[in-house]
PDB file of C-alpha atoms in Angstrom:
ATOM      1  CA  UNK P  23      -7.856  -4.801 -32.216  1.00  0.00           C
ATOM      2  CA  UNK P  24      -9.239  -7.461 -29.599  1.00  0.00           C
ATOM      3  CA  UNK P  25      -9.856  -6.296 -25.879  1.00  0.00           C
ATOM      4  CA  UNK P  26      -6.751  -7.358 -24.242  1.00  0.00           C
ATOM      5  CA  UNK P  27      -4.549  -5.137 -26.922  1.00  0.00           C
ATOM      6  CA  UNK P  28      -7.152  -1.858 -26.835  1.00  0.00           C
ATOM      7  CA  UNK P  29      -6.760  -2.150 -22.641  1.00  0.00           C
ATOM      8  CA  UNK P  30      -2.754  -2.330 -22.751  1.00  0.00           C
ATOM      9  CA  UNK P  31      -2.779   0.878 -25.329  1.00  0.00           C
ATOM     10  CA  UNK P  32      -4.911   2.298 -22.976  1.00  0.00           C
ATOM     11  CA  UNK P  33      -3.318   1.853 -19.817  1.00  0.00           C
ATOM     12  CA  UNK P  34       0.039   3.016 -21.198  1.00  0.00           C
ATOM     13  CA  UNK P  35      -1.375   6.409 -22.705  1.00  0.00           C
ATOM     14  CA  UNK P  36      -3.052   6.689 -19.629  1.00  0.00           C
ATOM     15  CA  UNK P  37       0.377   6.707 -17.728  1.00  0.00           C
ATOM     16  CA  UNK P  38       2.218   8.553 -20.000  1.00  0.00           C
ATOM     17  CA  UNK P  39      -0.177  11.383 -19.217  1.00  0.00           C
ATOM     18  CA  UNK P  40      -0.349  10.554 -15.692  1.00  0.00           C
ATOM     19  CA  UNK P  41       3.202  10.773 -15.345  1.00  0.00           C
ATOM     20  CA  UNK P  42       3.704  14.194 -17.400  1.00  0.00           C
ATOM     21  CA  UNK P  43       1.120  15.669 -15.518  1.00  0.00           C
ATOM     22  CA  UNK P  44       1.233  14.887 -12.084  1.00  0.00           C
ATOM     23  CA  UNK P  45       3.461  17.192  -9.697  1.00  0.00           C
ATOM     24  CA  UNK P  46       4.351  14.411  -7.453  1.00  0.00           C
ATOM     25  CA  UNK P  47       5.504  12.413 -10.145  1.00  0.00           C
ATOM     26  CA  UNK P  48       8.490  14.668 -11.844  1.00  0.00           C
ATOM     27  CA  UNK P  49      11.905  13.476 -13.042  1.00  0.00           C
ATOM     28  CA  UNK P  50      13.312  14.081  -9.511  1.00  0.00           C
ATOM     29  CA  UNK P  51      11.833  11.237  -8.595  1.00  0.00           C
ATOM     30  CA  UNK P  52      14.085   7.762  -9.004  1.00  0.00           C
ATOM     31  CA  UNK P  53      12.765   5.005 -11.202  1.00  0.00           C
ATOM     32  CA  UNK P  54      10.035   2.464 -10.100  1.00  0.00           C
ATOM     33  CA  UNK P  55      12.085  -1.234  -8.907  1.00  0.00           C
ATOM     34  CA  UNK P  56      11.912  -4.043 -11.302  1.00  0.00           C
ATOM     35  CA  UNK P  57      10.433  -6.513 -10.116  1.00  0.00           C
ATOM     36  CA  UNK P  58      11.445  -8.925 -12.874  1.00  0.00           C
ATOM     37  CA  UNK P  59       8.825 -11.709 -11.634  1.00  0.00           C
ATOM     38  CA  UNK P  60       5.712 -13.929 -13.515  1.00  0.00           C
ATOM     39  CA  UNK P  61       3.808 -14.884 -11.192  1.00  0.00           C
ATOM     40  CA  UNK P  62       2.104 -18.910 -11.015  1.00  0.00           C
ATOM     41  CA  UNK P  63      -1.697 -18.679 -10.658  1.00  0.00           C
ATOM     42  CA  UNK P  64      -3.781 -21.371  -9.719  1.00  0.00           C
ATOM     43  CA  UNK P  65      -7.324 -20.681 -10.471  1.00  0.00           C
ATOM     44  CA  UNK P  66     -10.179 -22.415  -8.351  1.00  0.00           C
ATOM     45  CA  UNK P  67     -13.561 -22.617 -10.123  1.00  0.00           C
ATOM     46  CA  UNK P  68     -16.243 -23.654  -7.194  1.00  0.00           C
ATOM     47  CA  UNK P  69     -18.987 -25.387  -9.022  1.00  0.00           C
ATOM     48  CA  UNK P  70     -22.696 -24.783  -8.298  1.00  0.00           C
ATOM     49  CA  UNK P  71     -24.860 -27.591  -7.177  1.00  0.00           C
ATOM     50  CA  UNK P  72     -25.738 -28.214 -10.455  1.00  0.00           C
ATOM     51  CA  UNK P  73     -21.921 -29.019 -11.206  1.00  0.00           C
ATOM     52  CA  UNK P  74     -21.617 -26.076 -13.429  1.00  0.00           C
ATOM     53  CA  UNK P  75     -18.825 -23.858 -13.215  1.00  0.00           C
ATOM     54  CA  UNK P  76     -20.762 -20.477 -14.051  1.00  0.00           C
ATOM     55  CA  UNK P  77     -17.038 -18.898 -15.332  1.00  0.00           C
ATOM     56  CA  UNK P  78     -14.748 -19.933 -18.348  1.00  0.00           C
ATOM     57  CA  UNK P  79     -11.295 -20.162 -17.695  1.00  0.00           C
ATOM     58  CA  UNK P  80     -10.719 -17.832 -20.751  1.00  0.00           C
ATOM     59  CA  UNK P  81     -12.819 -14.882 -18.402  1.00  0.00           C
ATOM     60  CA  UNK P  82     -10.079 -15.838 -16.288  1.00  0.00           C
ATOM     61  CA  UNK P  83      -6.987 -15.347 -18.489  1.00  0.00           C
ATOM     62  CA  UNK P  84      -8.353 -12.384 -20.369  1.00  0.00           C
ATOM     63  CA  UNK P  85      -8.621 -10.198 -16.705  1.00  0.00           C
ATOM     64  CA  UNK P  86      -5.176 -11.629 -15.654  1.00  0.00           C
ATOM     65  CA  UNK P  87      -3.836 -10.394 -19.434  1.00  0.00           C
ATOM     66  CA  UNK P  88      -5.575  -6.994 -18.444  1.00  0.00           C
ATOM     67  CA  UNK P  89      -3.914  -7.086 -15.349  1.00  0.00           C
ATOM     68  CA  UNK P  90      -0.531  -7.680 -16.382  1.00  0.00           C
ATOM     69  CA  UNK P  91      -1.069  -4.444 -18.035  1.00  0.00           C
ATOM     70  CA  UNK P  92      -1.578  -2.848 -14.816  1.00  0.00           C
ATOM     71  CA  UNK P  93       1.165  -4.374 -13.251  1.00  0.00           C
ATOM     72  CA  UNK P  94       3.744  -3.708 -16.193  1.00  0.00           C
ATOM     73  CA  UNK P  95       5.632  -0.705 -14.364  1.00  0.00           C
ATOM     74  CA  UNK P  96       6.956  -2.569 -11.873  1.00  0.00           C
ATOM     75  CA  UNK P  97       7.947  -5.638 -14.532  1.00  0.00           C
ATOM     76  CA  UNK P  98       5.102  -7.730 -12.647  1.00  0.00           C
ATOM     77  CA  UNK P  99       3.186 -10.684 -14.179  1.00  0.00           C
ATOM     78  CA  UNK P 100       0.912 -13.535 -13.700  1.00  0.00           C
ATOM     79  CA  UNK P 101      -0.060 -16.542 -15.572  1.00  0.00           C
ATOM     80  CA  UNK P 102      -2.703 -19.121 -15.078  1.00  0.00           C
ATOM     81  CA  UNK P 103      -0.354 -22.361 -14.651  1.00  0.00           C
ATOM     82  CA  UNK P 104      -3.407 -24.747 -13.322  1.00  0.00           C
ATOM     83  CA  UNK P 105      -6.908 -23.970 -13.163  1.00  0.00           C
ATOM     84  CA  UNK P 106      -8.755 -26.359 -10.976  1.00  0.00           C
ATOM     85  CA  UNK P 107     -12.401 -27.347  -9.793  1.00  0.00           C
ATOM     86  CA  UNK P 108     -13.794 -27.515  -6.597  1.00  0.00           C
ATOM     87  CA  UNK P 109     -17.049 -29.920  -6.345  1.00  0.00           C
ATOM     88  CA  UNK P 110     -18.562 -28.791  -3.141  1.00  0.00           C
ATOM     89  CA  UNK P 111     -21.267 -26.556  -4.088  1.00  0.00           C
ATOM     90  CA  UNK P 112     -21.386 -25.124  -0.157  1.00  0.00           C
ATOM     91  CA  UNK P 113     -18.156 -23.071  -0.667  1.00  0.00           C
ATOM     92  CA  UNK P 114     -19.767 -21.607  -3.928  1.00  0.00           C
ATOM     93  CA  UNK P 115     -21.881 -19.360  -1.345  1.00  0.00           C
ATOM     94  CA  UNK P 116     -18.708 -18.262   0.829  1.00  0.00           C
ATOM     95  CA  UNK P 117     -19.473 -17.416   4.272  1.00  0.00           C
ATOM     96  CA  UNK P 118     -17.197 -15.148   5.694  1.00  0.00           C
ATOM     97  CA  UNK P 119     -18.635 -15.241   8.820  1.00  0.00           C
ATOM     98  CA  UNK P 120     -18.007 -18.539   9.498  1.00  0.00           C
ATOM     99  CA  UNK P 121     -14.996 -21.015   9.031  1.00  0.00           C
ATOM    100  CA  UNK P 122     -15.669 -21.741   5.339  1.00  0.00           C
ATOM    101  CA  UNK P 123     -12.728 -19.258   4.121  1.00  0.00           C
ATOM    102  CA  UNK P 124     -10.338 -21.044   6.152  1.00  0.00           C
ATOM    103  CA  UNK P 125     -11.382 -24.257   5.720  1.00  0.00           C
ATOM    104  CA  UNK P 126     -11.071 -23.508   1.679  1.00  0.00           C
ATOM    105  CA  UNK P 127      -7.430 -22.467   2.199  1.00  0.00           C
ATOM    106  CA  UNK P 128      -6.561 -26.021   4.773  1.00  0.00           C
ATOM    107  CA  UNK P 129      -8.059 -28.159   1.804  1.00  0.00           C
ATOM    108  CA  UNK P 130      -7.043 -26.676  -1.415  1.00  0.00           C
ATOM    109  CA  UNK P 131      -4.037 -24.273  -1.164  1.00  0.00           C
ATOM    110  CA  UNK P 132      -1.377 -24.874  -3.557  1.00  0.00           C
ATOM    111  CA  UNK P 133       2.040 -23.628  -1.806  1.00  0.00           C
ATOM    112  CA  UNK P 134       4.540 -21.174  -3.189  1.00  0.00           C
ATOM    113  CA  UNK P 135       1.412 -20.116  -5.764  1.00  0.00           C
ATOM    114  CA  UNK P 136      -0.998 -17.424  -5.651  1.00  0.00           C
ATOM    115  CA  UNK P 137      -4.322 -19.190  -5.447  1.00  0.00           C
ATOM    116  CA  UNK P 138      -7.736 -17.536  -6.895  1.00  0.00           C
ATOM    117  CA  UNK P 139     -10.743 -19.052  -5.526  1.00  0.00           C
ATOM    118  CA  UNK P 140     -14.287 -18.132  -7.494  1.00  0.00           C
ATOM    119  CA  UNK P 141     -17.412 -18.632  -6.102  1.00  0.00           C
ATOM    120  CA  UNK P 142     -20.860 -17.390  -6.732  1.00  0.00           C
ATOM    121  CA  UNK P 143     -21.833 -15.065  -3.876  1.00  0.00           C
ATOM    122  CA  UNK P 144     -20.549 -13.669  -0.100  1.00  0.00           C
ATOM    123  CA  UNK P 145     -24.047 -13.946   1.147  1.00  0.00           C
ATOM    124  CA  UNK P 146     -26.118 -11.641   3.012  1.00  0.00           C
ATOM    125  CA  UNK P 147     -23.355 -10.232   5.179  1.00  0.00           C
ATOM    126  CA  UNK P 148     -21.391  -8.448   2.476  1.00  0.00           C
ATOM    127  CA  UNK P 149     -23.851  -8.287  -0.583  1.00  0.00           C
ATOM    128  CA  UNK P 150     -22.051  -5.367  -2.088  1.00  0.00           C
ATOM    129  CA  UNK P 151     -18.139  -6.319  -2.726  1.00  0.00           C
ATOM    130  CA  UNK P 152     -16.892  -8.120  -5.781  1.00  0.00           C
ATOM    131  CA  UNK P 153     -14.133  -9.797  -3.939  1.00  0.00           C
ATOM    132  CA  UNK P 154     -11.407 -10.154  -1.150  1.00  0.00           C
ATOM    133  CA  UNK P 155      -7.750 -10.857  -0.608  1.00  0.00           C
ATOM    134  CA  UNK P 156      -5.040 -11.100   2.309  1.00  0.00           C
ATOM    135  CA  UNK P 157      -3.463  -7.782   2.731  1.00  0.00           C
ATOM    136  CA  UNK P 158       0.259  -8.053   1.673  1.00  0.00           C
ATOM    137  CA  UNK P 159      -0.318 -11.838   1.644  1.00  0.00           C
ATOM    138  CA  UNK P 160       2.081 -12.123  -1.267  1.00  0.00           C
ATOM    139  CA  UNK P 161       4.505 -12.748   1.608  1.00  0.00           C
ATOM    140  CA  UNK P 162       2.686 -15.787   2.235  1.00  0.00           C
ATOM    141  CA  UNK P 163       3.665 -19.146   0.695  1.00  0.00           C
ATOM    142  CA  UNK P 164       1.155 -21.575   2.773  1.00  0.00           C
ATOM    143  CA  UNK P 165      -1.881 -20.053   2.933  1.00  0.00           C
ATOM    144  CA  UNK P 166      -4.141 -16.846   1.901  1.00  0.00           C
ATOM    145  CA  UNK P 167      -4.688 -16.086  -1.789  1.00  0.00           C
ATOM    146  CA  UNK P 168      -7.583 -14.259  -4.012  1.00  0.00           C
ATOM    147  CA  UNK P 169     -11.468 -14.886  -3.631  1.00  0.00           C
ATOM    148  CA  UNK P 170     -13.246 -13.382  -6.808  1.00  0.00           C
ATOM    149  CA  UNK P 171     -17.122 -13.065  -7.286  1.00  0.00           C
ATOM    150  CA  UNK P 172     -18.009 -14.725 -10.612  1.00  0.00           C
ATOM    151  CA  UNK P 173     -20.557 -12.672 -13.168  1.00  0.00           C
ATOM    152  CA  UNK P 174     -20.408  -9.649 -13.168  1.00  0.00           C
ATOM    153  CA  UNK P 175     -17.570  -9.271 -10.861  1.00  0.00           C
ATOM    154  CA  UNK P 176     -15.385 -11.134 -12.900  1.00  0.00           C
ATOM    155  CA  UNK P 177     -13.534  -8.225 -14.882  1.00  0.00           C
ATOM    156  CA  UNK P 178      -9.961  -6.831 -14.843  1.00  0.00           C
ATOM    157  CA  UNK P 179     -10.861  -3.747 -12.533  1.00  0.00           C
ATOM    158  CA  UNK P 180     -12.151  -6.352  -9.728  1.00  0.00           C
ATOM    159  CA  UNK P 181      -9.029  -8.705 -10.710  1.00  0.00           C
ATOM    160  CA  UNK P 182      -6.219  -5.676 -10.111  1.00  0.00           C
ATOM    161  CA  UNK P 183      -7.949  -3.880  -7.294  1.00  0.00           C
ATOM    162  CA  UNK P 184      -7.502  -7.430  -5.578  1.00  0.00           C
ATOM    163  CA  UNK P 185      -3.856  -8.165  -6.415  1.00  0.00           C
ATOM    164  CA  UNK P 186      -3.692  -4.513  -5.001  1.00  0.00           C
ATOM    165  CA  UNK P 187      -4.550  -5.753  -1.812  1.00  0.00           C
ATOM    166  CA  UNK P 188      -2.458  -8.674  -1.716  1.00  0.00           C
ATOM    167  CA  UNK P 189       0.563  -6.606  -2.810  1.00  0.00           C
ATOM    168  CA  UNK P 190      -0.278  -4.661   0.200  1.00  0.00           C
ATOM    169  CA  UNK P 191      -2.414  -1.784  -0.941  1.00  0.00           C
ATOM    170  CA  UNK P 192      -5.020   0.140   0.912  1.00  0.00           C
ATOM    171  CA  UNK P 193      -8.368   1.237  -0.252  1.00  0.00           C
ATOM    172  CA  UNK P 194      -7.615   5.014  -1.053  1.00  0.00           C
ATOM    173  CA  UNK P 195     -11.070   5.998   1.309  1.00  0.00           C
ATOM    174  CA  UNK P 196      -9.414   4.001   4.310  1.00  0.00           C
ATOM    175  CA  UNK P 197     -10.106   6.173   7.885  1.00  0.00           C
ATOM    176  CA  UNK P 198     -13.276   7.633   7.721  1.00  0.00           C
ATOM    177  CA  UNK P 199     -12.458  11.097   6.201  1.00  0.00           C
ATOM    178  CA  UNK P 200      -9.881  11.800   8.466  1.00  0.00           C
ATOM    179  CA  UNK P 201      -7.200  12.220   5.691  1.00  0.00           C
ATOM    180  CA  UNK P 202      -7.272  16.006   5.065  1.00  0.00           C
ATOM    181  CA  UNK P 203      -7.028  17.242   1.725  1.00  0.00           C
ATOM    182  CA  UNK P 204      -4.195  19.520   2.173  1.00  0.00           C
ATOM    183  CA  UNK P 205      -2.017  16.080   2.578  1.00  0.00           C
ATOM    184  CA  UNK P 206      -0.430  17.078   6.122  1.00  0.00           C
ATOM    185  CA  UNK P 207      -1.840  13.838   7.287  1.00  0.00           C
ATOM    186  CA  UNK P 208      -1.568  11.399   4.502  1.00  0.00           C
ATOM    187  CA  UNK P 209       1.508   9.494   6.188  1.00  0.00           C
ATOM    188  CA  UNK P 210      -0.688   8.420   9.076  1.00  0.00           C
ATOM    189  CA  UNK P 211      -4.268   7.897   8.117  1.00  0.00           C
ATOM    190  CA  UNK P 212      -6.277   7.276   4.860  1.00  0.00           C
ATOM    191  CA  UNK P 213      -4.466   4.617   2.860  1.00  0.00           C
ATOM    192  CA  UNK P 214      -1.012   5.733   4.228  1.00  0.00           C
ATOM    193  CA  UNK P 215       0.175   6.889   0.627  1.00  0.00           C
ATOM    194  CA  UNK P 216       0.606  10.459  -0.206  1.00  0.00           C
ATOM    195  CA  UNK P 217       0.384  11.086  -3.864  1.00  0.00           C
ATOM    196  CA  UNK P 218      -3.367   9.444  -3.215  1.00  0.00           C
ATOM    197  CA  UNK P 219      -5.563  12.453  -2.613  1.00  0.00           C
ATOM    198  CA  UNK P 220      -7.993  12.470   0.449  1.00  0.00           C
ATOM    199  CA  UNK P 221     -10.862  10.307  -0.675  1.00  0.00           C
ATOM    200  CA  UNK P 222     -13.978  10.907   1.389  1.00  0.00           C
ATOM    201  CA  UNK P 223     -16.240   7.266   0.351  1.00  0.00           C
ATOM    202  CA  UNK P 224     -17.529   5.069   2.792  1.00  0.00           C
ATOM    203  CA  UNK P 225     -18.055   1.562   2.040  1.00  0.00           C
ATOM    204  CA  UNK P 226     -22.394   0.600   1.981  1.00  0.00           C
ATOM    205  CA  UNK P 227     -22.656   3.812   0.567  1.00  0.00           C
ATOM    206  CA  UNK P 228     -24.144   4.365  -2.916  1.00  0.00           C
ATOM    207  CA  UNK P 229     -21.454   5.218  -5.639  1.00  0.00           C
ATOM    208  CA  UNK P 230     -23.513   7.292  -7.393  1.00  0.00           C
ATOM    209  CA  UNK P 231     -23.803  10.023  -4.955  1.00  0.00           C
ATOM    210  CA  UNK P 232     -19.864  10.599  -5.213  1.00  0.00           C
ATOM    211  CA  UNK P 233     -19.055  10.058  -9.312  1.00  0.00           C
ATOM    212  CA  UNK P 234     -21.460  10.637 -12.504  1.00  0.00           C
ATOM    213  CA  UNK P 235     -20.469   7.845 -14.926  1.00  0.00           C
ATOM    214  CA  UNK P 236     -22.216   9.680 -17.595  1.00  0.00           C
ATOM    215  CA  UNK P 237     -20.231  12.702 -16.844  1.00  0.00           C
ATOM    216  CA  UNK P 238     -17.087  11.125 -17.832  1.00  0.00           C
ATOM    217  CA  UNK P 239     -16.272   9.820 -14.004  1.00  0.00           C
ATOM    218  CA  UNK P 240     -16.595  13.182 -12.398  1.00  0.00           C
ATOM    219  CA  UNK P 241     -16.196  13.252  -9.038  1.00  0.00           C
ATOM    220  CA  UNK P 242     -19.648  15.204  -7.441  1.00  0.00           C
ATOM    221  CA  UNK P 243     -19.972  14.579  -4.177  1.00  0.00           C
ATOM    222  CA  UNK P 244     -19.834  18.112  -2.618  1.00  0.00           C
ATOM    223  CA  UNK P 245     -18.839  17.327   0.962  1.00  0.00           C
ATOM    224  CA  UNK P 246     -15.863  19.380   2.820  1.00  0.00           C
ATOM    225  CA  UNK P 247     -13.462  18.114   4.781  1.00  0.00           C
ATOM    226  CA  UNK P 248     -12.738  18.758   8.370  1.00  0.00           C
ATOM    227  CA  UNK P 249     -10.277  22.113   7.363  1.00  0.00           C
ATOM    228  CA  UNK P 250     -13.525  23.194   4.916  1.00  0.00           C
ATOM    229  CA  UNK P 251     -11.226  21.973   1.700  1.00  0.00           C
ATOM    230  CA  UNK P 252     -13.430  20.327  -1.265  1.00  0.00           C
ATOM    231  CA  UNK P 253     -12.446  16.809  -1.937  1.00  0.00           C
ATOM    232  CA  UNK P 254     -10.943  15.821  -5.506  1.00  0.00           C
ATOM    233  CA  UNK P 255     -10.034  12.369  -5.329  1.00  0.00           C
ATOM    234  CA  UNK P 256      -8.455  10.362  -8.324  1.00  0.00           C
ATOM    235  CA  UNK P 257     -11.861   8.341  -8.790  1.00  0.00           C
ATOM    236  CA  UNK P 258      -9.997   6.537 -11.367  1.00  0.00           C
ATOM    237  CA  UNK P 259      -7.400   4.660  -8.640  1.00  0.00           C
ATOM    238  CA  UNK P 260      -7.559   1.069  -8.770  1.00  0.00           C
ATOM    239  CA  UNK P 261      -7.904   1.070  -5.170  1.00  0.00           C
ATOM    240  CA  UNK P 262     -11.424   2.955  -4.911  1.00  0.00           C
ATOM    241  CA  UNK P 263     -14.593   1.963  -4.803  1.00  0.00           C
ATOM    242  CA  UNK P 264     -15.579   4.201  -7.661  1.00  0.00           C
ATOM    243  CA  UNK P 265     -16.959   2.131 -10.972  1.00  0.00           C
ATOM    244  CA  UNK P 266     -14.597  -0.572 -12.458  1.00  0.00           C
ATOM    245  CA  UNK P 267     -15.053   1.662 -15.822  1.00  0.00           C
ATOM    246  CA  UNK P 268     -13.520   4.630 -14.555  1.00  0.00           C
ATOM    247  CA  UNK P 269     -10.767   2.620 -13.135  1.00  0.00           C
ATOM    248  CA  UNK P 270      -7.234   3.413 -15.086  1.00  0.00           C
ATOM    249  CA  UNK P 271      -4.389   3.785 -13.210  1.00  0.00           C
ATOM    250  CA  UNK P 272      -2.202   2.782  -9.739  1.00  0.00           C
ATOM    251  CA  UNK P 273       0.319   5.938  -8.549  1.00  0.00           C
ATOM    252  CA  UNK P 274       4.015   6.035  -8.222  1.00  0.00           C
ATOM    253  CA  UNK P 275       3.872   5.545  -4.850  1.00  0.00           C
ATOM    254  CA  UNK P 276       1.623   2.810  -4.981  1.00  0.00           C
ATOM    255  CA  UNK P 277       3.489   1.023  -7.420  1.00  0.00           C
ATOM    256  CA  UNK P 278       6.969   1.513  -5.157  1.00  0.00           C
ATOM    257  CA  UNK P 279       4.908  -0.037  -2.322  1.00  0.00           C
ATOM    258  CA  UNK P 280       3.843  -3.508  -4.014  1.00  0.00           C
ATOM    259  CA  UNK P 281       7.077  -3.798  -5.554  1.00  0.00           C
ATOM    260  CA  UNK P 282       8.705  -3.427  -2.001  1.00  0.00           C
ATOM    261  CA  UNK P 283       6.469  -5.344  -0.178  1.00  0.00           C
ATOM    262  CA  UNK P 284       7.444  -8.589  -2.461  1.00  0.00           C
ATOM    263  CA  UNK P 285      11.543  -7.680  -2.757  1.00  0.00           C
ATOM    264  CA  UNK P 286      11.595  -7.353   0.779  1.00  0.00           C
ATOM    265  CA  UNK P 287       9.785 -10.774   1.523  1.00  0.00           C
ATOM    266  CA  UNK P 288      11.730 -12.967   3.393  1.00  0.00           C
ATOM    267  CA  UNK P 289      10.600 -15.850   1.138  1.00  0.00           C
ATOM    268  CA  UNK P 290       9.602 -15.616  -2.243  1.00  0.00           C
ATOM    269  CA  UNK P 291       7.010 -17.050  -4.189  1.00  0.00           C
ATOM    270  CA  UNK P 292       7.727 -19.608  -6.889  1.00  0.00           C
TER     271      UNK P 292
END
């Protein structure tokens, strides 16, 4: 059984268990919208100073196939329609503190396609991130895109996370611990989605202080929210910063937001 089939089977089984056990996802909820769309992706691979890509087309297509499994509940798929190389190695170290990201879009963006750029690093200012994407920019036809760091970051979990941003999902830990465990302010802080529990993670912290992978991705942080309640985030949510090995799903409301972000866009991608 190949990797993609195993991933897809695991994801389907996860969704079945998740939907069956969640109090939020019960029979009273409306079915998720079906976007019924396969998006065309242009993959731009930036070459290094020796002209090497340091990532293969197969690695990219395999990760895209895994992303398709994650987005299947809202009938969204992705297909690489073209691979392109960028021979200016200066962009292989993409420093977002400069104009380089804007330059890439002006020079290489293909209109009405999802543009993915693969680079080696993001510089010393952002040493811990694996990628970034324009928030909700599936609605942008002539700019923006998704950027992925090559190497260990070019894995399905990173792709799925960044596509989540591209379809307008925030991190589960937004709001610097303002969201309360009881969910009373879930609509106005955090990720603004109420079926994702409050997540206390702070960007730049050590993930090992929050999750123990050796114990089945168990959440171990003993901190309390402002009301004195223990946090219990979904460490498997794709929009968290917990290990990609723990990643296993989106929630109903996350799917609903992603589908509606595209369906309500004034113009559509090809």
